[in-house]
XYZ file of C-alpha atoms in Angstrom:
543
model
C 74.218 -114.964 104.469
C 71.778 -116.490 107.096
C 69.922 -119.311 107.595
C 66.802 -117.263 108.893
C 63.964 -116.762 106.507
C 66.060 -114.385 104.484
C 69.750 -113.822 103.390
C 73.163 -115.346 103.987
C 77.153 -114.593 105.143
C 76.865 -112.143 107.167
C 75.920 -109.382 108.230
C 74.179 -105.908 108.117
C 76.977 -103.677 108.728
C 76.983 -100.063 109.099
C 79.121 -97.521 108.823
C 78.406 -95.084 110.973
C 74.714 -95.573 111.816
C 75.947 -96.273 107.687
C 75.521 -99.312 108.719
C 72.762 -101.080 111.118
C 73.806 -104.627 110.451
C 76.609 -108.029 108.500
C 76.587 -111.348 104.799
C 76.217 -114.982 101.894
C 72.368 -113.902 105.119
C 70.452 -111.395 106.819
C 70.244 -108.073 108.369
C 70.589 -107.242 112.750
C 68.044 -104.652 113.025
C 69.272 -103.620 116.567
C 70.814 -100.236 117.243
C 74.194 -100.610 119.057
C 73.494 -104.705 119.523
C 76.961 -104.644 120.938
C 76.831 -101.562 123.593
C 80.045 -100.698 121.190
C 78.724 -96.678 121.995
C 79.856 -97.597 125.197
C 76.882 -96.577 126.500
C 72.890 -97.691 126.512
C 72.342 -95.541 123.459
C 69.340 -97.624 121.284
C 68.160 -99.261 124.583
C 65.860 -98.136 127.033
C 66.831 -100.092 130.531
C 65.764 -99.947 134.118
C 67.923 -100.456 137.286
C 69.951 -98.173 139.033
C 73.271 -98.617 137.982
C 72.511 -100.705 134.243
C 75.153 -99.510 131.622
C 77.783 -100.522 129.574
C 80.833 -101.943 131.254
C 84.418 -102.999 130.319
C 84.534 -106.018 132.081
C 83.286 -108.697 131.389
C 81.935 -109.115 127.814
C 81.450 -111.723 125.248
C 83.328 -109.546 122.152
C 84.222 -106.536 121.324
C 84.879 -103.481 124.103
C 82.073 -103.129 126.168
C 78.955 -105.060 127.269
C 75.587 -104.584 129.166
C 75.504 -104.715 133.306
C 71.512 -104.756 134.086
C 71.635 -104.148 137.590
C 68.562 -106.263 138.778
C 67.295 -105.693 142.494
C 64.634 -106.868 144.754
C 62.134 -104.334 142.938
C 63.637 -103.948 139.595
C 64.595 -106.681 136.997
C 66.426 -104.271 134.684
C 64.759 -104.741 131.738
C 66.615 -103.466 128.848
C 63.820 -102.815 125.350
C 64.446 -101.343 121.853
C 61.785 -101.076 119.304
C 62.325 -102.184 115.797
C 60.398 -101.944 112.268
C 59.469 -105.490 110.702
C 58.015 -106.947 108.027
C 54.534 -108.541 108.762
C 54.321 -112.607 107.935
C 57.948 -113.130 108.132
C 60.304 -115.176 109.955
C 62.828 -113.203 112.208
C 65.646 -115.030 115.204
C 66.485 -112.990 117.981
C 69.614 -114.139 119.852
C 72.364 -112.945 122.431
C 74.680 -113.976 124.652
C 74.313 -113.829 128.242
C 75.913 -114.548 131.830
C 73.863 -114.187 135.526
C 71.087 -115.760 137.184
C 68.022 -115.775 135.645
C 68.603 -113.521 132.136
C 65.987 -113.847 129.890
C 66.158 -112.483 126.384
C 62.692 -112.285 124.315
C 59.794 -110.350 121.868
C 57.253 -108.387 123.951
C 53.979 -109.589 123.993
C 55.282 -113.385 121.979
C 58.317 -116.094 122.162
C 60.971 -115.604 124.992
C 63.731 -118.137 126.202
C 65.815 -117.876 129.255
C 68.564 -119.426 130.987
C 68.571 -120.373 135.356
C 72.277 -119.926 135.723
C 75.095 -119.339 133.035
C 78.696 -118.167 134.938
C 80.228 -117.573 131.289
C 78.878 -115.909 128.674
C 75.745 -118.311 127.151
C 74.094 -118.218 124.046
C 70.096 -117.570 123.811
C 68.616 -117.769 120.610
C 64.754 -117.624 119.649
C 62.530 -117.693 116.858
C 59.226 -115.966 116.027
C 57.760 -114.701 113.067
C 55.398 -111.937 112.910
C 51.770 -111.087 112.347
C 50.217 -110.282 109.377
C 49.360 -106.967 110.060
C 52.867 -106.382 112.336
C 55.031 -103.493 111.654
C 57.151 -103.273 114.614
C 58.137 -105.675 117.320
C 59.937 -105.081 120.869
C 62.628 -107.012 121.922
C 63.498 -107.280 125.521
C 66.426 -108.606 127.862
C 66.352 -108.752 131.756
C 66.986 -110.436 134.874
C 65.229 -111.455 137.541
C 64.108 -109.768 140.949
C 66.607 -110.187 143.813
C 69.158 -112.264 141.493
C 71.735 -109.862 141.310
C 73.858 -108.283 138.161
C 73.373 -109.732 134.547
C 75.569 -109.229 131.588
C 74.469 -109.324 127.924
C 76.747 -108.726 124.627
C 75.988 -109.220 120.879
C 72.727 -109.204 120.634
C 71.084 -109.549 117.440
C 67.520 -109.354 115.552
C 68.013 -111.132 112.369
C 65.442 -110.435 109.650
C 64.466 -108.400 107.091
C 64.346 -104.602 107.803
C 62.717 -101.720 106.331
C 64.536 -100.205 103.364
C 67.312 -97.572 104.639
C 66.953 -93.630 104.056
C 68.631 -92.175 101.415
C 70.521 -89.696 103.287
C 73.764 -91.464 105.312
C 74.280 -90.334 109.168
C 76.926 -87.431 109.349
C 78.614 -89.267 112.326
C 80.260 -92.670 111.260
C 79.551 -95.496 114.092
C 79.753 -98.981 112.304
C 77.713 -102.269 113.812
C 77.677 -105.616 112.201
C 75.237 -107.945 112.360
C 75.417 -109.870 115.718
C 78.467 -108.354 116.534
C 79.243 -104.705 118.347
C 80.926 -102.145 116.556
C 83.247 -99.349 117.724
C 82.356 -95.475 116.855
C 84.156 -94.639 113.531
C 85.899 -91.577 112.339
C 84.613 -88.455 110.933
C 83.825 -89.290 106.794
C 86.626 -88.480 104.623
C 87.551 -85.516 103.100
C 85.886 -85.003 99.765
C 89.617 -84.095 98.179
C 90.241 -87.992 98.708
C 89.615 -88.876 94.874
C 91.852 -91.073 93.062
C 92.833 -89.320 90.115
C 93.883 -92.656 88.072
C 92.518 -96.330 88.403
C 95.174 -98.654 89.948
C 96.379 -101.150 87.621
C 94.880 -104.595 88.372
C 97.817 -106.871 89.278
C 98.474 -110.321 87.270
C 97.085 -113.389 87.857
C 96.398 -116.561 86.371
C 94.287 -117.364 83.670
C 90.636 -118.211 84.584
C 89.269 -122.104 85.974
C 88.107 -123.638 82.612
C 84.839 -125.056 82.315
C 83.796 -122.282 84.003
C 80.494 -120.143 82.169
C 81.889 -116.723 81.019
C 78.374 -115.123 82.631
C 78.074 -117.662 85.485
C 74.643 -117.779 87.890
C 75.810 -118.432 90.874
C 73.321 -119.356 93.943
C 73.538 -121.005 97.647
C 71.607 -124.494 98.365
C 70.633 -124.922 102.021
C 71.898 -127.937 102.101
C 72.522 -128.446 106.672
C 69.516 -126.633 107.246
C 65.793 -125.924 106.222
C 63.879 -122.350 107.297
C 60.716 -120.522 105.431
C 61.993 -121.284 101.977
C 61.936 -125.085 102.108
C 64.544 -127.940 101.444
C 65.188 -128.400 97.428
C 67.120 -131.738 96.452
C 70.453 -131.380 94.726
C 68.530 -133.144 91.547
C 65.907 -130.892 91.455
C 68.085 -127.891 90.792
C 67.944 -126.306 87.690
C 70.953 -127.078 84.926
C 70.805 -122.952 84.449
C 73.015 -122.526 87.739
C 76.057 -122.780 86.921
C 77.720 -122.687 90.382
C 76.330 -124.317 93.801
C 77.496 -123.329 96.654
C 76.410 -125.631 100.052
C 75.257 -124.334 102.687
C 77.198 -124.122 105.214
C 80.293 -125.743 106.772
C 80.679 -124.697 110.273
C 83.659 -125.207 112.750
C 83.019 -127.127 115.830
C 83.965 -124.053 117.897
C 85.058 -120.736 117.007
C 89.071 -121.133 117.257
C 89.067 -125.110 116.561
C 89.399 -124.916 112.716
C 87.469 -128.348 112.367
C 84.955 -127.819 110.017
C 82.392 -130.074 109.708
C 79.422 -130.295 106.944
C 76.174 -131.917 108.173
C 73.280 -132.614 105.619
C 70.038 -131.961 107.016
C 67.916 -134.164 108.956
C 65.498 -135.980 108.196
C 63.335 -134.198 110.839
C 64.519 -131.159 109.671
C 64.244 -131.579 106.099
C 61.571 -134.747 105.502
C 62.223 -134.629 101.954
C 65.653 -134.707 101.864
C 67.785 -137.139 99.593
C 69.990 -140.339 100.795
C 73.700 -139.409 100.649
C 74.014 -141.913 97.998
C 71.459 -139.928 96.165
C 73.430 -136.442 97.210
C 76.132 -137.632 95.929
C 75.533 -139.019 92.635
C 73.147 -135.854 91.849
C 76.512 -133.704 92.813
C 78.503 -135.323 89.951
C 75.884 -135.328 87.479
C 76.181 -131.785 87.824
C 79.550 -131.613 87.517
C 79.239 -134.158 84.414
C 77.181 -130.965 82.903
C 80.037 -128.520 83.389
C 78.780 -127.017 86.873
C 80.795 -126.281 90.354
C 79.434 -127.970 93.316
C 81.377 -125.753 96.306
C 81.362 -126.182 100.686
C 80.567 -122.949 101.466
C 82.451 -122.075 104.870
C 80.437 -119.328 107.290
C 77.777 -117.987 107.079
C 75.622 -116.297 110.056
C 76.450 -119.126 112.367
C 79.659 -120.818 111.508
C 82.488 -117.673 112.872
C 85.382 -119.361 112.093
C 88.606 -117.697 114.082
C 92.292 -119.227 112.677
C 94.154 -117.925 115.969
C 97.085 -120.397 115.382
C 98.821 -122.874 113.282
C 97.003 -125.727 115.010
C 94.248 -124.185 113.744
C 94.749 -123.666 110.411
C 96.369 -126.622 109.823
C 92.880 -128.465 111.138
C 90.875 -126.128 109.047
C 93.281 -127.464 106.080
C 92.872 -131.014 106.389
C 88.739 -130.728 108.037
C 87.740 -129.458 104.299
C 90.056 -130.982 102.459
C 88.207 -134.477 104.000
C 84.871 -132.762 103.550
C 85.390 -131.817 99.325
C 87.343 -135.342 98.949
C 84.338 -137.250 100.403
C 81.760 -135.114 98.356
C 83.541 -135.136 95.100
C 83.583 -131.333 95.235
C 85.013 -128.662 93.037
C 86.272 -126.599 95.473
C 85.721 -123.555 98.236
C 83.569 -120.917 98.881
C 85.013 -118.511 102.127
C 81.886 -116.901 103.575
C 83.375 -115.561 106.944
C 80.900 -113.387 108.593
C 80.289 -111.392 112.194
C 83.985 -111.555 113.966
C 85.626 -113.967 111.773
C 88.415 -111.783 110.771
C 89.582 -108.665 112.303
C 92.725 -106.736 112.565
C 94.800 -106.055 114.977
C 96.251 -102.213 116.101
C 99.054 -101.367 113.759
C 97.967 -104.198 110.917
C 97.959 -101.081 108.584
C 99.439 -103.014 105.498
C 97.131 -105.088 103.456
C 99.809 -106.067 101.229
C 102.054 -107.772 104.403
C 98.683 -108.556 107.185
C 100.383 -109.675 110.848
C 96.957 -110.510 112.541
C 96.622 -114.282 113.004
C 93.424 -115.237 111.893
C 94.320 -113.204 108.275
C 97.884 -114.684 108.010
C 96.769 -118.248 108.836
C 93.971 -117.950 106.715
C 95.351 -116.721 103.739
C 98.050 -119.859 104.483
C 95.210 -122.543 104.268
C 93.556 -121.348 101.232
C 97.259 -121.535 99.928
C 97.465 -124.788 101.181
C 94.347 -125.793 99.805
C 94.839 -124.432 96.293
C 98.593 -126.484 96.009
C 96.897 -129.688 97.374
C 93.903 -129.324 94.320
C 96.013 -127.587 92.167
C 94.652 -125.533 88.767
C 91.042 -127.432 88.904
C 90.709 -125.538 92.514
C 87.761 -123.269 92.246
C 87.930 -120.553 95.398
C 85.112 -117.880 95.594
C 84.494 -115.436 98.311
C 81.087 -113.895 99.682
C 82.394 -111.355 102.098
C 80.212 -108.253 102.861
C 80.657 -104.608 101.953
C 82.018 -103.980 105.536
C 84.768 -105.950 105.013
C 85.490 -104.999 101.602
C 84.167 -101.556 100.026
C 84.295 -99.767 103.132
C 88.114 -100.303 103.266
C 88.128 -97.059 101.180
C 86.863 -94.926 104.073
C 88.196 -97.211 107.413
C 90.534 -99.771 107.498
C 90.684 -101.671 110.913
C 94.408 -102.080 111.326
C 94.692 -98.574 111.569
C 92.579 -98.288 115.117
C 90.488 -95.656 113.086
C 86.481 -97.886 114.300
C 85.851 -101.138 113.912
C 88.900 -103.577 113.510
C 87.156 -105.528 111.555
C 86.525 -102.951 108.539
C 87.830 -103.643 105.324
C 89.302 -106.935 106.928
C 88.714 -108.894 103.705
C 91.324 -106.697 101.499
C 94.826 -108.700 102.652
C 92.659 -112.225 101.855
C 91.531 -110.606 99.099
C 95.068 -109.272 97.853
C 97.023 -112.325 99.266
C 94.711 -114.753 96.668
C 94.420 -112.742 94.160
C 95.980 -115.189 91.396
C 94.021 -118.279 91.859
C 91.034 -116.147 93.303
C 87.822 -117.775 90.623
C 85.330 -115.182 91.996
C 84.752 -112.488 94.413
C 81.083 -111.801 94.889
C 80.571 -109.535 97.328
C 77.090 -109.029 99.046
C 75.605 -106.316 97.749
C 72.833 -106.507 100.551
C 72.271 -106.031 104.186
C 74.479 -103.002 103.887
C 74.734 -99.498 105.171
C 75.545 -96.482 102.879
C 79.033 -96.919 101.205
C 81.726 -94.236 100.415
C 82.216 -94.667 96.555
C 84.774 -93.640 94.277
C 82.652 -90.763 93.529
C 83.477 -89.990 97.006
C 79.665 -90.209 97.699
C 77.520 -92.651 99.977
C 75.697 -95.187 97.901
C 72.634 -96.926 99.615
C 71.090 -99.964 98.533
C 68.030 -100.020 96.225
C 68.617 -99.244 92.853
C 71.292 -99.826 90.011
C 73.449 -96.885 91.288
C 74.692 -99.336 94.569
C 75.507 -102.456 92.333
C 77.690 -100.072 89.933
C 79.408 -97.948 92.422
C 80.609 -101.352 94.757
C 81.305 -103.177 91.802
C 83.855 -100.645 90.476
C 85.340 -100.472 93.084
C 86.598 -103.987 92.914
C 87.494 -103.664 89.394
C 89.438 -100.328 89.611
C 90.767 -100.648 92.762
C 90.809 -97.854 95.219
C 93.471 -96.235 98.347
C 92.855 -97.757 101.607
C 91.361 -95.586 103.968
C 94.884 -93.331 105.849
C 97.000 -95.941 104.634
C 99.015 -94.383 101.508
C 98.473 -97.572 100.013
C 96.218 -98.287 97.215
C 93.882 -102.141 96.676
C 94.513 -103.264 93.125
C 91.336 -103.706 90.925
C 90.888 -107.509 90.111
C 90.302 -108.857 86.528
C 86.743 -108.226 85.433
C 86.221 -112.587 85.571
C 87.027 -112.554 89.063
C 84.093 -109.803 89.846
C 80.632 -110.971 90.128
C 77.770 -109.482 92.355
C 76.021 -110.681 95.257
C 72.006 -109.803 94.992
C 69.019 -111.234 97.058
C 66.838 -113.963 95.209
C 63.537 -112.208 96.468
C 62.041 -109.770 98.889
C 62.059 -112.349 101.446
C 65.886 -113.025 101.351
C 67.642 -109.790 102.627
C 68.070 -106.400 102.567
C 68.827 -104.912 99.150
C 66.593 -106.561 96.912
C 65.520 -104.665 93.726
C 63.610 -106.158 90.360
C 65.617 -108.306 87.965
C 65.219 -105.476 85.965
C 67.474 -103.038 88.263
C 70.515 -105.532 88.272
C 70.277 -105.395 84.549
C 70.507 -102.110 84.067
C 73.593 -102.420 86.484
C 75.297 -105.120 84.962
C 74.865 -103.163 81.539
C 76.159 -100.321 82.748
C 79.403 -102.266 84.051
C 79.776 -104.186 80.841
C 79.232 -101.792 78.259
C 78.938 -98.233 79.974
C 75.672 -97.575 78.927
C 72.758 -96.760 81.194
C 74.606 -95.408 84.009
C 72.938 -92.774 85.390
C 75.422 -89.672 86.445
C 77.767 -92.612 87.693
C 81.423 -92.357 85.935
C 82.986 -95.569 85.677
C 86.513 -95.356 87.269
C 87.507 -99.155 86.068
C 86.363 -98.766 82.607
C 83.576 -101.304 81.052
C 83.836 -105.110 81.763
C 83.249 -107.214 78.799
C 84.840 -109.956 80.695
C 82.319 -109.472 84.217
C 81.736 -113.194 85.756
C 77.998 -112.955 86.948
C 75.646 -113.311 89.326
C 75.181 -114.464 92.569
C 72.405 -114.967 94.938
C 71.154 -115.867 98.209
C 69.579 -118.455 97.766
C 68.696 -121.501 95.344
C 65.831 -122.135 98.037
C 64.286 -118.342 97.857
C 64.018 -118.291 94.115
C 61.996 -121.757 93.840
C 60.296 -120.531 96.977
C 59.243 -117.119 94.532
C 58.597 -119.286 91.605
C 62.190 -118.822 89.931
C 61.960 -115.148 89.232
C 65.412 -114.538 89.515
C 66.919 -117.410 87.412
C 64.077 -117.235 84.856
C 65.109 -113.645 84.478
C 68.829 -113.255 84.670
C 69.481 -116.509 82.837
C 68.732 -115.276 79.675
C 70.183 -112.182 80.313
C 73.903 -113.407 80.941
C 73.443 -115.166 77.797
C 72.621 -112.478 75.903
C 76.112 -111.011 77.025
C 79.223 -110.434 74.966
């Protein structure tokens, strides 16, 4: 998701030029925003000696060296398709003299001196007539060397082709990505659905077909600030907008209402408050949403977790809230070489995760409601690469041992279903985004479970209450929206088997399927409530 004028959580991931972005936000439209290729592939870059280096660089493997001279400021470009009249952030981080990052031609930002790597982030939107924008990063003349990692273009893309790359190479949203492995063998079908495991029974109070949407609550952009009142009694859950640690690795996680400045109309905290338990007095779940674009949130020790335990625990007590929603985006969680085994993870920030929401979930106890937002990337694509396995990106499929570890007080999983490359179904086919076909094909996969990647080991399906999916509000919002009208035709399919195209359902029909969820509350007032006014009545007309 992301706070930008579109989606959360986050994240445009690809797998495999799949993917050219990751979500509950929006989609990096950069090629290789990461240098991950370990090369300039995507960029086109001046200065004799400019590449991708080892050494240093902010994440991941590699990183850019623009070799700046007395006659050269080694300007590195790459050309994009945007949408005209919309709101797009361009940020990266940087180290050097005199590095400027920037949109050709319209808003730039730069920093004099930065000896570690340094964030630069800035906002534009674009013309009404714009199609295309270039964004640029260089030094200066006669300062020497620059480095540059992570760079990202967040915003709303152009829809992606229907035919996937033949060459996997995943990238997430303002993160790099390694080159992945060849796609998997068409012979890797499972011949059965898994058995979903047990788990307890389901959080009362909660709707059977639940709508499910974020509130900006610490932040305004292009959709406007709505007050906690003024939100409709048809959304069932609310999910705030965004906790965010105090640094990566610290685990404190604080939750700031917007400003005043920010957001003039804005309630008191009195007023926040009280609306939050007059919602709750009607039956609905007001949740701190952890994550999202900006809030990476690394548990690398015990220290850590154990702050990130008691920082939320102080942040639902004080609100009255009814729980957690984990919305861990970019390089949240990863796995480390040889974490092959989603059923027993060994990388720190999954172990001492999965540790807090235990934590969390025995200090609430049964009216604990936990739902999750990750992106396809970390989930679905788990089938093809898993990251433990040093097969791509270590962060693919990263979700699954959260996931697993949960599984029996898990309320919801509501994966993004946007800002996402092709996926690898269980039709052992690659699903894009924009039309039914994507919604049914991820959202099997989560109810009949599938084999990890080269594991030997197979993800059990959830319960068909736990599974809900993750849609945009409106065009504005993210990548991957479609008419009201296509997510009904999915959600039919999944719950009664009709209407589902030349798509086989693997998990079997899902009476029981939880709902809806959408980036954001904010959007759909913004487009006049299409979404609620039209998938309201739909869940109710549900078995």
């Amino acid at each position: 998701m992301k706070r930008v004028a579109l989606v959360l959580g986050a994240a445009t991931l690809l797998v495999t030029g799949i993917f050219v972005a990751t979500n509950a936000y929006a989609a990096n439209l950069l090629s290789n925003p990461g240098f991950e290729s370990g090369s300039l592939s995507g960029w086109s870059c001046t200065g004799s000696g400019s590449g991708a280096v080892t050494s240093p660089v902010h994440s991941g493997s590699y990183a850019l060296n623009g070799n700046a001279t007395a006659s050269d400021n080694a300007q590195c470009t790459q050309t994009v398709s945007v949408q005209p009249n919309t709101a797009y952030t361009l940020s990266g981080w940087v180290r050097g003299n005199y590095v400027y990052i920037g949109v050709t031609g319209g808003a730039s930002t730069w920093t004099p001196t930065a000896s570690a790597y340094t964030k630069l982030s800035v906002a534009f939107t674009t013309g009404a007539s714009q199609t295309s924008v270039q964004v640029f990063l260089h030094g200066w003349y006669g300062q020497g060397a620059y480095n540059a990692d992570d760079i990202s273009l967040d915003g709303p893309g152009t829809p992606p082709t229907s035919t996937p790359p033949t060459s996997p190479s995943a990238t997430a949203s303002a993160s790099p990505s390694p080159t992945q492995s060849a796609s998997p063998s068409p012979s890797k079908s499972p011949s059965t659905s898994p058995t979903p495991s047990s788990s307890t029974p389901p959080v009362t109070g909660l709707a059977k077909h639940a709508l499910i949407g974020y509130m900006h609550a610490s932040f305004a952009n292009g959709s406007g600030y709505i007050r906690m009142a003024d939100i409709p009694s048809s959304w069932d859950v609310i999910d705030l907008a965004f906790g965010e640690p105090t640094s990566v690795t610290s685990g404190d996680i604080r939750f700031n209402r917007c400003s005043v400045a920010e957001c003039p109309n804005v309630e008191s905290d009195a007023e926040f408050l009280a609306a939050i338990k007059a919602k709750q007095a009607q039956g609905k779940k007001v949740l701190l949403s952890i994550g999202g674009q900006n809030g990476e949130v690394q548990l690398t020790t015990t220290a850590a977790r154990d702050t990130f335990v008691n920082s939320v625990a102080a942040i639902i007590d004080k609100w009255g809230l009814d729980g957690l929603d984990v919305d861990f985006e970019g390089h949240s969680l990863y796995l480390n070489a040889g974490d092959s085994d989603f059923r027993n993870p060994t990388t720190p920030v999954i172990v001492n995760l999965i540790s807090a929401l235990k934590s969390l979930k025995t200090r609430y106890g049964t009216k604990f409601v936990l739902t999750m937002a990750p992106e396809t990337f970390f989930v679905q694509l788990g089938y093809q690469f898993y990251g433990g396995t040093s097969a791509g990106d270590n962060r693919a499929g990263s979700f699954l041992p959260v996931i697993h570890a949960v599984r029996d007080f898990l309320t919801i999983l509501h994966v993004q279903d946007y800002n996402s490359g092709p996926i690898w179904g269980l039709d052992n086919q690659y699903h894009t985004m924009g039309g039914a076909d994507f919604h049914i094909a991820m959202t099997d996969m989560l109810k009949a479970g599938f084999p990890v990647a080269n594991t030997g080991q197979t993800f059990p399906g959830l319960r068909p209450d736990q599974i809900a999916i993750g849609v945009p509000a409106a065009v504005s919002a993210g990548n991957g929206y479609v008419a009201p009208a296509v997510v009904q035709s999915a959600v039919t399919c999944l719950v009664s088997g009709s209407g589902c195209g030349g798509y086989t359902l693997r998990g079997g029909t899902s009476p029981a399927f939880r709902g809806l969820m959408t980036w954001s509350i904010n959007w759909d007032r913004y487009y006049n409530w299409e979404f609620m006014n039209a998938q309201r009545p739909f869940l109710n007309s549900l078995p």
